[in-house]
Structure formats: structure tokens, C-alpha cells
Coordinates of N, CA and C in Angstrom, one line a residue:
X1 N 70.9 113.0 99.6 CA 71.2 114.4 100.0 C 72.5 114.5 100.8
X2 N 72.7 113.5 101.8 CA 73.9 113.6 102.6 C 75.1 113.3 101.7
X3 N 75.0 112.4 100.7 CA 76.1 112.2 99.8 C 76.5 113.4 99.0
X4 N 75.4 114.1 98.5 CA 75.7 115.3 97.8 C 76.4 116.4 98.6
X5 N 75.9 116.5 99.9 CA 76.5 117.5 100.7 C 78.0 117.2 101.0
X6 N 78.3 115.9 101.2 CA 79.7 115.5 101.5 C 80.6 115.8 100.2
X7 N 80.0 115.5 99.0 CA 80.8 115.7 97.8 C 81.1 117.2 97.6
X8 N 80.1 118.1 97.9 CA 80.3 119.5 97.8 C 81.3 120.0 98.8
X9 N 81.2 119.5 100.0 CA 82.2 119.9 101.0 C 83.6 119.5 100.6
X10 N 83.8 118.3 100.1 CA 85.1 117.8 99.6 C 85.6 118.7 98.5
X11 N 84.8 119.0 97.5 CA 85.3 119.9 96.4 C 85.6 121.3 96.9
X12 N 84.8 121.8 97.8 CA 85.1 123.1 98.3 C 86.4 123.2 99.1
X13 N 86.7 122.2 99.9 CA 87.9 122.3 100.7 C 89.1 122.0 99.8
X14 N 89.0 121.1 98.8 CA 90.2 120.9 98.0 C 90.5 122.1 97.1
X15 N 89.5 122.8 96.7 CA 89.8 124.0 95.8 C 90.2 125.2 96.6
X16 N 89.6 125.4 97.8 CA 89.9 126.6 98.5 C 90.7 126.3 99.8
X17 N 91.2 125.1 100.0 CA 91.9 124.8 101.2 C 93.1 125.8 101.5
X18 N 93.8 126.2 100.4 CA 94.9 127.0 100.5 C 94.6 128.4 101.1
X19 N 93.3 128.8 101.0 CA 92.9 130.1 101.5 C 92.5 130.1 103.0
X20 N 92.3 128.9 103.5 CA 91.9 128.8 104.9 C 93.0 129.1 105.9
X21 N 92.7 129.8 107.0 CA 93.7 130.0 108.0 C 93.7 128.8 109.0
X22 N 94.7 128.8 109.9 CA 94.8 127.7 110.8 C 93.5 127.6 111.7
X23 N 93.0 128.7 112.1 CA 91.7 128.7 112.9 C 90.6 128.1 112.1
X24 N 90.5 128.4 110.8 CA 89.5 127.9 110.0 C 89.6 126.4 109.8
X25 N 90.8 125.9 109.6 CA 91.1 124.5 109.5 C 90.8 123.8 110.8
X26 N 91.0 124.4 111.9 CA 90.7 123.8 113.2 C 89.2 123.6 113.3
X27 N 88.4 124.6 112.9 CA 87.0 124.4 112.9 C 86.5 123.4 112.0
X28 N 87.1 123.3 110.8 CA 86.7 122.3 109.8 C 87.0 120.9 110.2
X29 N 88.2 120.7 110.7 CA 88.6 119.4 111.2 C 87.8 118.9 112.4
X30 N 87.4 119.9 113.3 CA 86.6 119.5 114.4 C 85.2 119.1 114.0
X31 N 84.6 119.8 113.0 CA 83.3 119.5 112.6 C 83.3 118.1 111.9
X32 N 84.3 117.9 111.0 CA 84.4 116.6 110.4 C 84.6 115.4 111.4
X33 N 85.4 115.6 112.3 CA 85.7 114.6 113.3 C 84.4 114.3 114.1
X34 N 83.7 115.4 114.5 CA 82.4 115.2 115.3 C 81.4 114.5 114.4
X35 N 81.3 114.8 113.1 CA 80.4 114.2 112.3 C 80.6 112.7 112.1
X36 N 81.9 112.3 112.0 CA 82.3 110.9 111.9 C 81.9 110.1 113.1
X37 N 82.2 110.7 114.3 CA 81.9 110.0 115.5 C 80.4 109.9 115.8
X38 N 79.6 110.9 115.4 CA 78.2 110.9 115.5 C 77.5 109.9 114.6
X39 N 78.1 109.6 113.5 CA 77.6 108.6 112.5 C 77.9 107.2 112.9
X40 N 78.7 106.9 113.9 CA 78.9 105.6 114.3 C 77.6 105.0 114.9
X41 N 77.0 104.0 114.3 CA 75.7 103.4 114.8 C 75.9 102.5 116.0
X42 N 76.2 103.1 117.1 CA 76.4 102.4 118.3 C 75.2 101.7 118.8
X43 N 74.0 102.1 118.3 CA 72.8 101.5 118.8 C 72.5 100.1 118.1
X44 N 73.4 99.7 117.1 CA 73.1 98.6 116.3 C 73.0 97.3 117.2
X45 N 73.9 97.1 118.1 CA 74.0 95.9 118.9 C 72.7 95.8 119.8
X46 N 72.2 96.9 120.3 CA 71.0 96.9 121.1 C 69.8 96.5 120.2
X47 N 69.8 97.0 119.0 CA 68.7 96.7 118.1 C 68.7 95.2 117.7
X48 N 69.9 94.7 117.5 CA 70.0 93.3 117.1 C 69.5 92.4 118.3
X49 N 69.9 92.7 119.5 CA 69.4 91.9 120.6 C 67.9 92.0 120.9
X50 N 67.4 93.2 120.7 CA 66.0 93.5 121.0 C 65.1 92.8 119.9
X51 N 65.6 92.8 118.7 CA 64.8 92.3 117.6 C 64.8 90.8 117.4
X52 N 66.0 90.2 117.4 CA 66.2 88.8 117.1 C 66.4 87.9 118.2
X53 N 66.7 88.3 119.4 CA 66.9 87.4 120.5 C 65.6 87.3 121.3
X54 N 65.2 86.1 121.5 CA 64.0 85.8 122.3 C 64.3 84.9 123.5
X55 N 63.9 85.2 124.7 CA 64.1 84.2 125.8 C 63.3 82.9 125.6
X56 N 64.0 81.8 125.9 CA 63.3 80.5 125.8 C 62.3 80.4 126.9
X57 N 61.2 79.6 126.6 CA 60.2 79.4 127.7 C 60.7 78.6 128.8
X58 N 60.5 79.0 130.1 CA 61.1 78.2 131.2 C 60.4 76.9 131.3
X59 N 61.1 75.8 131.6 CA 60.6 74.5 131.8 C 60.2 74.3 133.3
X60 N 58.9 74.1 133.5 CA 58.4 74.0 134.9 C 58.5 72.6 135.4
X61 N 59.5 72.2 136.1 CA 59.7 70.9 136.6 C 59.1 70.9 138.0
X62 N 58.6 69.7 138.4 CA 58.1 69.6 139.8 C 59.2 69.6 140.8
X63 N 59.2 70.5 141.7 CA 60.3 70.5 142.7 C 60.3 69.3 143.5
X64 N 61.5 68.8 143.9 CA 61.6 67.5 144.7 C 60.9 67.7 146.0
X65 N 60.9 68.9 146.6 CA 60.3 69.1 147.9 C 58.8 68.9 147.9
X66 N 58.1 68.9 146.8 CA 56.7 68.8 146.7 C 56.2 67.4 146.8
X67 N 57.1 66.4 146.7 CA 56.8 65.0 146.8 C 56.9 64.5 148.2
X68 N 55.9 64.0 148.8 CA 56.0 63.5 150.2 C 57.1 62.5 150.3
X69 N 57.8 62.5 151.5 CA 58.9 61.5 151.7 C 58.4 60.1 151.6
X70 N 57.2 59.8 152.2 CA 56.7 58.4 152.2 C 56.5 57.9 150.8
X71 N 55.9 58.8 149.9 CA 55.6 58.3 148.5 C 56.9 58.1 147.8
X72 N 57.9 59.0 148.0 CA 59.2 58.9 147.4 C 59.9 57.6 147.8
X73 N 59.8 57.2 149.1 CA 60.4 56.0 149.6 C 59.7 54.8 149.0
X74 N 58.4 54.8 148.9 CA 57.6 53.7 148.4 C 58.0 53.5 146.9
X75 N 58.1 54.5 146.2 CA 58.4 54.4 144.8 C 59.8 53.9 144.6
X76 N 60.7 54.2 145.5 CA 62.0 53.7 145.3 C 62.2 52.3 145.7
X77 N 61.3 51.7 146.6 CA 61.5 50.3 147.1 C 60.6 49.3 146.5
X78 N 59.3 49.7 146.2 CA 58.3 48.8 145.7 C 58.0 49.1 144.3
X79 N 58.2 48.0 143.5 CA 58.0 48.3 142.0 C 56.5 48.3 141.8
X80 N 56.0 49.2 141.0 CA 54.6 49.4 140.7 C 54.2 48.4 139.7
X81 N 53.0 47.8 139.9 CA 52.5 46.8 139.0 C 52.2 47.4 137.6
X82 N 52.4 46.5 136.6 CA 52.3 47.0 135.3 C 50.8 47.1 135.0
X83 N 50.4 48.3 134.6 CA 49.0 48.6 134.2 C 48.9 48.9 132.8
X84 N 48.1 48.3 132.1 CA 48.0 48.6 130.6 C 47.5 50.0 130.4
X85 N 48.2 50.7 129.5 CA 47.8 52.1 129.2 C 46.8 52.1 128.1
X86 N 45.9 53.1 128.3 CA 44.9 53.3 127.2 C 45.5 54.1 126.1
X87 N 45.4 53.7 125.0 CA 45.9 54.4 123.8 C 45.0 55.6 123.5
X88 N 45.5 56.7 123.1 CA 44.7 57.8 122.7 C 45.0 58.1 121.2
X89 N 44.0 58.5 120.6 CA 44.1 58.8 119.1 C 44.8 60.2 118.9
X90 N 44.7 61.0 119.9 CA 45.3 62.4 119.7 C 46.4 62.5 120.8
X91 N 47.6 62.7 120.3 CA 48.8 63.0 121.2 C 49.1 64.4 121.3
X92 N 49.3 64.9 122.5 CA 49.7 66.4 122.6 C 51.0 66.7 121.9
X93 N 51.0 67.8 121.2 CA 52.3 68.2 120.5 C 53.2 68.9 121.5
X94 N 54.5 68.6 121.4 CA 55.4 69.3 122.3 C 55.5 70.7 121.9
X95 N 55.7 71.6 123.0 CA 55.8 73.0 122.8 C 57.2 73.3 122.2
X96 N 57.4 73.9 121.1 CA 58.7 74.2 120.5 C 59.3 75.3 121.3
X97 N 60.6 75.2 121.5 CA 61.4 76.2 122.2 C 62.0 77.1 121.2
X98 N 61.8 78.4 121.2 CA 62.3 79.3 120.2 C 63.8 79.4 120.2
X99 N 64.4 79.5 119.1 CA 65.9 79.7 119.0 C 66.3 81.1 119.3
X100 N 67.5 81.3 119.7 CA 68.0 82.7 120.0 C 67.8 83.7 118.8
X101 N 67.9 83.2 117.6 CA 67.7 84.1 116.5 C 66.5 83.5 115.7
X102 N 65.5 84.3 115.5 CA 64.3 83.8 114.8 C 64.1 84.7 113.6
X103 N 63.5 84.1 112.5 CA 63.2 84.9 111.3 C 61.9 85.6 111.5
X104 N 61.8 86.7 110.8 CA 60.6 87.5 110.9 C 59.7 87.2 109.7
X105 N 58.4 87.2 110.0 CA 57.4 87.0 109.0 C 57.3 88.2 108.1
X106 N 56.7 88.0 106.9 CA 56.6 89.1 106.0 C 55.7 90.2 106.4
X107 N 54.7 89.9 107.4 CA 53.8 90.8 107.8 C 54.4 91.9 108.7
X108 N 55.3 91.4 109.6 CA 55.9 92.4 110.5 C 57.3 92.8 110.2
X109 N 57.9 92.3 109.1 CA 59.3 92.5 108.8 C 59.5 94.0 108.4
X110 N 58.5 94.6 107.8 CA 58.7 96.0 107.4 C 58.9 96.9 108.6
X111 N 57.9 96.9 109.5 CA 58.0 97.7 110.7 C 59.2 97.4 111.6
X112 N 59.5 96.1 111.7 CA 60.5 95.6 112.6 C 61.9 96.0 112.1
X113 N 62.1 95.9 110.8 CA 63.4 96.2 110.2 C 63.6 97.7 109.9
X114 N 62.6 98.5 110.2 CA 62.7 99.9 109.9 C 63.9 100.6 110.6
X115 N 64.1 100.3 111.9 CA 65.3 100.9 112.5 C 66.6 100.5 111.8
X116 N 66.7 99.3 111.3 CA 67.9 98.8 110.6 C 68.2 99.6 109.3
X117 N 67.1 100.0 108.7 CA 67.2 100.8 107.5 C 67.9 102.2 107.8
X118 N 67.5 102.7 108.9 CA 68.2 104.0 109.4 C 69.6 103.8 109.7
X119 N 69.9 102.6 110.3 CA 71.3 102.3 110.6 C 72.1 102.1 109.3
X120 N 71.5 101.5 108.3 CA 72.2 101.3 107.0 C 72.5 102.6 106.3
X121 N 71.6 103.5 106.5 CA 71.8 104.9 105.9 C 73.0 105.5 106.6
X122 N 73.1 105.4 107.9 CA 74.2 106.0 108.6 C 75.5 105.4 108.2
X123 N 75.5 104.1 108.0 CA 76.7 103.4 107.6 C 77.2 103.8 106.2
X124 N 76.2 103.9 105.2 CA 76.6 104.3 103.9 C 77.1 105.8 103.9
X125 N 76.5 106.6 104.7 CA 77.0 108.0 104.8 C 78.3 108.0 105.4
X126 N 78.6 107.1 106.4 CA 79.9 107.1 107.0 C 81.0 106.7 106.0
X127 N 80.7 105.8 105.1 CA 81.6 105.4 104.1 C 82.0 106.6 103.2
X128 N 81.0 107.3 102.8 CA 81.3 108.5 102.0 C 82.1 109.5 102.7
X129 N 81.8 109.7 104.0 CA 82.6 110.7 104.8 C 84.0 110.2 105.0
X130 N 84.2 108.9 105.2 CA 85.6 108.4 105.3 C 86.4 108.6 104.1
X131 N 85.8 108.4 102.9 CA 86.5 108.6 101.7 C 86.8 110.1 101.5
X132 N 85.8 111.0 101.8 CA 86.1 112.4 101.7 C 87.2 112.9 102.6
X133 N 87.2 112.3 103.9 CA 88.2 112.7 104.8 C 89.6 112.3 104.3
X134 N 89.7 111.1 103.7 CA 90.9 110.7 103.2 C 91.4 111.6 102.0
X135 N 90.5 112.0 101.1 CA 90.9 112.8 100.0 C 91.3 114.2 100.5
X136 N 90.5 114.8 101.4 CA 90.8 116.1 101.9 C 92.1 116.2 102.6
X137 N 92.3 115.2 103.5 CA 93.5 115.2 104.3 C 94.8 115.1 103.4
X138 N 94.8 114.2 102.5 CA 96.0 114.0 101.7 C 96.2 115.1 100.7
X139 N 95.2 115.7 100.1 CA 95.3 116.7 99.2 C 95.7 118.1 99.8
X140 N 95.2 118.3 101.1 CA 95.5 119.5 101.8 C 96.5 119.3 102.9
X141 N 97.3 118.3 102.8 CA 98.3 117.9 103.8 C 99.2 119.1 104.2
X142 N 99.8 119.8 103.2 CA 100.7 120.9 103.6 C 100.1 122.0 104.4
X143 N 98.8 122.2 104.4 CA 98.2 123.3 105.1 C 97.6 122.9 106.4
X144 N 97.7 121.6 106.8 CA 97.2 121.1 108.0 C 98.2 121.0 109.1
X145 N 97.9 121.4 110.3 CA 98.8 121.2 111.5 C 98.7 119.8 112.0
X146 N 99.7 119.5 112.8 CA 99.7 118.1 113.4 C 98.5 117.9 114.2
X147 N 98.0 118.9 114.9 CA 96.8 118.7 115.7 C 95.5 118.4 114.9
X148 N 95.5 119.0 113.7 CA 94.4 118.7 112.7 C 94.5 117.2 112.3
X149 N 95.6 116.8 111.9 CA 95.8 115.4 111.5 C 95.4 114.4 112.6
X150 N 95.9 114.7 113.8 CA 95.6 113.8 114.9 C 94.1 113.8 115.2
X151 N 93.4 114.9 115.0 CA 92.0 115.0 115.3 C 91.2 114.1 114.3
X152 N 91.6 114.2 113.0 CA 90.9 113.4 112.0 C 91.2 111.9 112.1
X153 N 92.5 111.5 112.4 CA 92.8 110.1 112.5 C 92.2 109.5 113.8
X154 N 92.0 110.3 114.8 CA 91.4 109.8 116.0 C 89.9 109.4 115.7
X155 N 89.2 110.1 114.9 CA 87.8 109.8 114.5 C 87.8 108.5 113.6
X156 N 88.8 108.4 112.7 CA 88.9 107.2 111.9 C 89.2 106.0 112.7
X157 N 90.0 106.2 113.7 CA 90.4 105.0 114.6 C 89.1 104.6 115.4
X158 N 88.3 105.6 115.8 CA 87.1 105.2 116.5 C 86.1 104.4 115.7
X159 N 86.0 104.7 114.4 CA 85.2 103.8 113.5 C 85.8 102.4 113.4
X160 N 87.1 102.3 113.2 CA 87.7 101.0 113.1 C 87.5 100.2 114.3
X161 N 87.7 100.8 115.5 CA 87.5 100.0 116.7 C 86.1 99.5 116.9
X162 N 85.1 100.3 116.5 CA 83.7 99.9 116.6 C 83.4 98.8 115.6
X163 N 83.8 99.0 114.4 CA 83.4 98.0 113.3 C 84.2 96.7 113.6
X164 N 85.4 96.8 114.1 CA 86.2 95.5 114.4 C 85.6 94.8 115.5
X165 N 85.1 95.5 116.5 CA 84.5 94.9 117.7 C 83.2 94.1 117.3
X166 N 82.6 94.5 116.2 CA 81.4 93.7 115.7 C 81.9 92.5 114.9
X167 N 83.0 92.7 114.1 CA 83.4 91.6 113.3 C 84.0 90.4 114.0
X168 N 84.4 90.6 115.2 CA 85.0 89.5 116.0 C 83.9 88.8 116.9
X169 N 82.7 89.3 116.9 CA 81.6 88.7 117.6 C 81.0 87.7 116.7
X170 N 81.4 86.4 116.8 CA 80.9 85.4 115.8 C 79.4 85.2 115.9
X171 N 78.9 85.3 117.1 CA 77.5 85.1 117.3 C 76.6 86.1 116.6
X172 N 77.2 87.2 116.2 CA 76.4 88.3 115.5 C 76.4 88.2 114.0
X173 N 77.3 87.4 113.5 CA 77.5 87.4 112.0 C 76.3 86.9 111.3
X174 N 75.6 85.8 111.7 CA 74.5 85.3 111.0 C 73.3 86.4 111.1
X175 N 73.2 87.0 112.2 CA 72.1 88.0 112.3 C 72.4 89.2 111.4
X176 N 73.7 89.7 111.4 CA 74.0 90.8 110.5 C 73.8 90.4 109.0
X177 N 74.1 89.2 108.7 CA 73.9 88.7 107.3 C 72.4 88.8 107.0
X178 N 71.5 88.5 107.9 CA 70.1 88.5 107.6 C 69.6 89.9 107.2
X179 N 70.2 90.9 107.8 CA 69.7 92.3 107.5 C 70.7 92.9 106.5
X180 N 71.5 92.1 105.9 CA 72.4 92.6 104.8 C 73.4 93.8 105.3
X181 N 74.0 93.6 106.5 CA 74.8 94.6 107.0 C 76.2 94.1 107.3
X182 N 76.5 92.8 107.2 CA 77.8 92.2 107.5 C 78.8 92.8 106.6
X183 N 78.5 92.8 105.3 CA 79.5 93.3 104.3 C 79.7 94.8 104.4
X184 N 78.6 95.5 104.8 CA 78.7 97.0 105.0 C 79.6 97.4 106.1
X185 N 79.5 96.7 107.2 CA 80.3 96.9 108.4 C 81.8 96.6 108.1
X186 N 82.0 95.5 107.3 CA 83.4 95.1 106.9 C 84.0 96.2 106.1
X187 N 83.2 96.8 105.2 CA 83.7 97.9 104.3 C 84.1 99.1 105.2
X188 N 83.3 99.4 106.2 CA 83.7 100.5 107.1 C 85.0 100.2 107.9
X189 N 85.1 99.0 108.3 CA 86.4 98.6 109.0 C 87.6 98.8 108.1
X190 N 87.5 98.3 106.9 CA 88.7 98.3 106.0 C 88.9 99.8 105.5
X191 N 87.9 100.5 105.2 CA 88.0 101.9 104.7 C 88.6 102.8 105.8
X192 N 88.2 102.6 107.1 CA 88.7 103.5 108.1 C 90.1 103.2 108.5
X193 N 90.5 101.9 108.6 CA 91.9 101.6 108.9 C 92.8 101.9 107.7
X194 N 92.3 101.8 106.5 CA 93.1 102.1 105.3 C 93.4 103.6 105.3
X195 N 92.4 104.4 105.5 CA 92.6 105.9 105.5 C 93.5 106.3 106.7
X196 N 93.3 105.7 107.8 CA 94.1 106.0 109.0 C 95.6 105.7 108.7
X197 N 95.9 104.5 108.2 CA 97.3 104.2 107.9 C 97.9 105.0 106.8
X198 N 97.2 105.4 105.8 CA 97.7 106.3 104.8 C 98.1 107.6 105.4
X199 N 97.3 108.2 106.2 CA 97.6 109.5 106.8 C 98.8 109.3 107.7
X200 N 98.9 108.3 108.5 CA 100.0 108.1 109.5 C 101.3 107.8 108.7
X201 N 101.3 107.1 107.7 CA 102.5 106.8 107.0 C 103.0 108.1 106.2
X202 N 102.0 108.9 105.8 CA 102.4 110.2 105.3 C 103.1 111.1 106.3
X203 N 102.6 111.1 107.5 CA 103.2 111.9 108.6 C 104.6 111.3 109.0
X204 N 104.7 110.0 108.9 CA 105.9 109.4 109.3 C 107.0 109.6 108.2
X205 N 106.6 110.0 107.0 CA 107.6 110.3 105.9 C 108.2 111.6 106.1
X206 N 107.7 112.4 107.1 CA 108.3 113.8 107.3 C 109.7 113.6 107.9
X207 N 110.4 114.8 107.8 CA 111.7 114.8 108.5 C 111.5 114.6 110.0
X208 N 112.6 114.2 110.7 CA 112.4 113.9 112.1 C 111.9 115.2 112.8
X209 N 110.9 115.0 113.6 CA 110.3 116.1 114.3 C 109.1 115.6 115.1
X210 N 108.2 116.6 115.6 CA 107.1 116.2 116.4 C 106.1 115.4 115.5
X211 N 105.8 115.8 114.3 CA 104.8 115.1 113.5 C 105.3 113.6 113.2
X212 N 106.5 113.4 112.9 CA 107.0 112.1 112.7 C 107.0 111.2 114.0
X213 N 107.3 111.8 115.1 CA 107.3 111.1 116.4 C 105.9 110.7 116.7
X214 N 104.9 111.6 116.6 CA 103.5 111.3 116.8 C 103.0 110.1 116.0
X215 N 103.4 110.1 114.7 CA 103.0 109.1 113.8 C 103.7 107.7 114.2
X216 N 104.9 107.8 114.5 CA 105.7 106.6 114.8 C 105.1 105.9 116.0
X217 N 104.7 106.6 117.1 CA 104.1 106.0 118.2 C 102.8 105.3 117.9
X218 N 102.0 105.9 117.1 CA 100.7 105.4 116.8 C 100.8 104.2 115.8
X219 N 101.7 104.3 114.9 CA 101.9 103.2 113.9 C 102.4 101.9 114.6
X220 N 103.3 102.1 115.5 CA 103.8 100.9 116.2 C 102.7 100.2 116.9
X221 N 101.9 101.0 117.7 CA 100.8 100.4 118.4 C 99.8 99.8 117.5
X222 N 99.4 100.5 116.5 CA 98.3 100.0 115.6 C 98.8 98.8 114.8
X223 N 100.0 98.9 114.2 CA 100.5 97.7 113.4 C 100.6 96.5 114.3
X224 N 101.1 96.7 115.5 CA 101.2 95.5 116.5 C 99.8 94.9 116.7
X225 N 98.8 95.8 116.9 CA 97.4 95.2 117.2 C 96.9 94.5 115.9
X226 N 97.2 95.0 114.7 CA 96.7 94.3 113.5 C 97.3 93.0 113.3
X227 N 98.7 92.9 113.5 CA 99.4 91.7 113.3 C 99.0 90.7 114.4
X228 N 98.7 91.2 115.6 CA 98.4 90.3 116.7 C 97.0 89.7 116.5
X229 N 96.1 90.4 115.8 CA 94.8 89.9 115.5 C 94.7 88.8 114.5

């Protein structure tokens, strides 16, 4: 349903964009920008930590202060006689310490992974909205003001910053792969930065002026960050 709505919005704006006034475009770009930012699944990291991270059982060691000094001194100076140990047929099994990331059983995987299904829906909708924003912006470029373009590119940059912040966290990659979201987040990262750069280079191709100056400043900063990464 969300994909159908995005497709209809894209077609409507591409066909009738020439008829919209500056005020109308301001409203449209503001709504698109807000929708993009609202669809960023910022709750994903908290869900990963709450679902897959388990604290290890504490090891209860005997504190040194609980051993009387006389017994400690005797043990350190006088060797204890060798006493034959009685063998037991049953040995106690060591208690396993859970790893930071544990797999889910089939019985509880459905209910536990339900929040991740909602996050995956948001990410897929986000990809469609990124593509629509790219098509709308470039096709209706002559009718958009500089403020409109900066509004849309700001939201695209927010997606890129979030998705890139996840991709550089190595300790999350295995967990993201378990829920089949590693590739999806990577697609969001590439789609958002690709659309951002296309719009910025289109602005930079303008004659010298405010629009080209705004694009130049942002391109220098962003290209430097990408090459430094």
C-alpha cells in the first residue's frame, strides 16, 4: 500500500509539477522531507541489543577476606597430606556461559522477530521514497527553489548518516545478517548518498550564484568525508 501511494505521488508531481506554485512546492518538499526522516528506523539498535544481547552469569568467587588469616598462613606453609580421592560416577556439568549473540529457537522466533519485520517494512518503504525523491527532484528541477533542494538533500543526508553509522559497527554485522537486514541497510546507504550527490552535482552545474555556492560547500565536505572513510 505504501509503495502504491509513493508511486502515485511520484507520477502526480512529475505530470503536474509545472502547475505548482512556490508555496505548494514548499509544502510538498517539507512533507517528503519529514516522511523520509520519520521512516529512519532509529529504534533498530535498541531492538538488536534487547533481543540478541544477554548478560553473562556472574562468577561467584570466594572473597579473600572470608578465609581466616590462620588458615591461609597454614595452607601457605604446611603442605597438606595426600588423601586419596573417592571417584564418583557422575560428574557435575559446567554451567555454560551464554555468548553475547544467541540464536533464537523456532518456538519464540516468530514473536521475538516481529519488531524486526516492522523495521524491514520501514526500510523497504524508505528505499522507494528515496528513489521517488530522486526522480521528482531531477525531473522538476527547473521549478524548485534552492531552499526546496536543500530541504530534500538534508533528509537524504540524514538517511546516509544513519545507515553508514550502522555499517561501520563491525560487532553488529553478524546480528544484522541473522535477521536479513545487512544488505537492506547497505542499499539504503548507497541509494541515499547516490541521490544526494546527483542533486548536488546538478546544482553545481548551474551558473555561478547562490545555488552553485551552496552545492560547492556541501560537495567539498561530503566528498572529503567519503574519501577519508
